[in-house]
Short mmCIF file of C-alpha atoms in Angstrom, two decimals:
data_model
loop_
_atom_site.label_atom_id
_atom_site.label_comp_id
_atom_site.label_asym_id
_atom_site.label_seq_id
_atom_site.Cartn_x
_atom_site.Cartn_y
_atom_site.Cartn_z
CA MET A 1308 94.01 121.57 97.75
CA ILE A 1309 93.28 118.00 98.85
CA PHE A 1310 95.65 115.92 100.97
CA ASN A 1311 95.54 112.20 101.68
CA THR A 1312 95.51 112.11 105.49
CA SER A 1313 95.04 108.37 106.00
CA TYR A 1314 98.44 108.19 107.68
CA SER A 1315 100.24 110.76 109.78
CA ASP A 1316 102.87 112.60 107.75
CA LYS A 1317 104.88 115.53 109.12
CA LYS A 1318 105.24 117.17 105.70
CA THR A 1319 101.48 117.10 105.05
CA THR A 1320 100.74 118.35 108.57
CA ARG A 1321 103.19 121.22 108.07
CA GLU A 1322 101.61 122.19 104.72
CA ILE A 1323 98.10 122.12 106.19
CA ASN A 1324 99.15 124.17 109.23
CA THR A 1325 100.85 126.72 106.97
CA ALA A 1326 97.75 127.12 104.80
CA VAL A 1327 94.98 127.21 107.44
CA GLY A 1328 96.85 127.59 110.72
CA PRO A 1329 97.49 125.08 113.50
CA PRO A 1330 94.53 123.56 115.35
CA PHE A 1331 92.87 125.77 117.97
CA SER A 1332 94.11 125.25 121.53
CA TRP A 1333 91.98 123.32 124.02
CA LYS A 1334 91.13 126.60 125.74
CA ASP A 1335 89.90 128.15 122.48
CA ARG A 1336 87.94 124.99 121.61
CA TRP A 1337 86.21 125.17 124.98
CA LYS A 1338 85.34 128.87 124.51
CA MET A 1339 84.03 128.22 121.01
CA LYS A 1340 82.03 125.18 122.22
CA GLY A 1341 83.68 122.98 119.61
CA ILE A 1342 85.38 123.47 116.28
CA GLY A 1343 83.92 120.61 114.25
CA SER A 1344 80.62 119.95 112.54
CA ARG A 1345 78.59 116.80 112.60
CA ARG A 1346 78.72 114.61 109.53
CA MET A 1347 76.81 116.14 106.61
CA THR A 1348 75.62 114.66 103.32
CA VAL A 1349 77.33 116.00 100.21
CA SER A 1350 74.89 116.89 97.44
CA LYS A 1351 77.24 118.44 94.85
CA ILE A 1352 80.96 118.84 94.35
CA SER A 1353 83.20 120.39 91.71
CA GLU A 1354 83.73 118.22 88.65
CA GLU A 1355 87.51 117.98 89.14
CA TYR A 1356 87.06 116.58 92.69
CA LYS A 1357 84.35 114.00 91.94
CA ASP A 1358 86.99 111.26 91.75
CA TYR A 1359 87.69 111.80 95.46
CA MET A 1360 84.09 111.21 96.48
CA ASN A 1361 82.18 107.94 96.45
CA ALA A 1362 80.38 106.70 93.37
CA ASP A 1363 76.85 107.98 92.73
CA HIS A 1364 75.20 104.94 94.31
CA TYR A 1365 76.90 105.59 97.68
CA ILE A 1366 76.06 108.33 100.13
CA SER A 1367 79.01 110.71 100.49
CA THR A 1368 79.47 112.46 103.82
CA ALA A 1369 81.95 114.97 105.15
CA ASN A 1370 82.53 117.12 108.21
CA ILE A 1371 84.14 120.53 108.68
CA GLU A 1372 86.93 121.53 111.05
CA LEU A 1373 87.53 125.20 111.84
CA ARG A 1374 91.09 126.52 111.87
CA PRO A 1375 92.39 130.06 112.63
CA LYS A 1376 93.12 130.89 108.97
CA GLY A 1377 90.54 128.73 107.18
CA LEU A 1378 88.78 125.42 107.38
CA ILE A 1379 89.28 121.77 106.52
CA ILE A 1380 86.68 119.45 105.03
CA HIS A 1381 87.33 115.85 106.06
CA PHE A 1382 85.89 112.97 104.05
CA ARG A 1383 86.60 109.35 103.18
CA HIS A 1384 86.77 107.54 99.85
CA LYS A 1385 87.04 103.78 99.91
CA LEU A 1386 89.63 103.13 102.64
CA GLN A 1387 91.41 106.47 102.39
CA ALA A 1388 90.87 109.64 104.43
CA TYR A 1389 91.19 113.02 102.70
CA SER A 1390 91.34 116.62 103.89
CA TRP A 1391 90.35 119.48 101.60
CA ILE A 1392 91.85 122.71 102.92
CA MET A 1393 90.16 126.03 102.25
CA PRO A 1394 92.17 129.11 103.29
CA ARG A 1395 90.14 132.03 104.63
CA ASP A 1396 91.38 134.56 102.06
CA SER A 1397 89.77 132.68 99.15
CA LEU A 1398 86.80 131.15 101.02
CA LYS A 1399 83.21 131.98 100.14
CA ILE A 1400 80.36 130.69 102.31
CA ILE A 1401 76.80 130.61 100.94
CA TYR A 1402 74.04 129.46 103.28
CA ASP A 1403 70.40 129.51 102.24
CA GLY A 1404 69.03 126.22 103.54
CA ALA A 1405 71.86 124.43 101.78
CA LEU A 1406 75.48 125.12 102.66
CA LYS A 1407 77.88 125.81 99.80
CA LEU A 1408 81.61 126.38 100.36
CA GLU A 1409 83.67 127.76 97.47
CA ASN A 1410 87.43 128.11 97.20
CA ASP A 1411 89.38 129.11 94.09
CA GLY A 1412 86.52 128.16 91.77
CA ARG A 1413 85.96 124.75 93.37
CA PHE A 1414 82.98 124.02 95.58
CA ILE A 1415 81.21 121.52 97.78
CA GLN A 1416 77.53 121.70 98.71
CA PHE A 1417 75.64 120.09 101.57
CA ASN A 1418 71.84 119.85 101.54
CA GLU A 1419 70.03 120.51 104.81
CA PRO A 1420 73.16 120.31 106.93
CA GLY A 1421 71.29 120.54 110.26
CA ASN A 1422 74.26 122.19 111.99
CA GLU A 1423 72.79 125.69 112.31
CA LYS A 1424 74.76 126.65 115.44
CA PHE A 1425 78.01 125.45 113.90
CA ILE A 1426 77.28 127.17 110.57
CA ASP A 1427 76.48 130.45 112.35
CA GLN A 1428 79.75 130.12 114.29
CA MET A 1429 81.66 129.46 111.04
CA ILE A 1430 80.10 132.48 109.29
CA GLN A 1431 80.93 134.75 112.28
CA LEU A 1432 84.53 133.51 112.38
CA TYR A 1433 85.24 133.93 108.65
CA ARG A 1434 83.50 137.22 107.86
#
């Protein structure tokens, strides 16, 4: 499920928090040594979500935020900010040099993400 998060909206925030849990507390963030990835280049995305990403001649980037019950992929398209929520119960993580995240038949893939520590942390958290 993708939400437009360009502007703060209580209803959207409530729906996101219900699906993937509220953000980790500062104490938990400190213990985990961060809950967000660096920006990564998107190499492939599900056909039905291609309209949300930039055109082929632009470089599309996204970053990942960990939540207690899932994760959020944040990206921008034109002047809008979007958040793609992936609940833990339907999340599949594939990492073999490229990182692929699947949720309910939809996927996003990052080539050579370069966030090995973060990816290891994400895999440990969502096993």
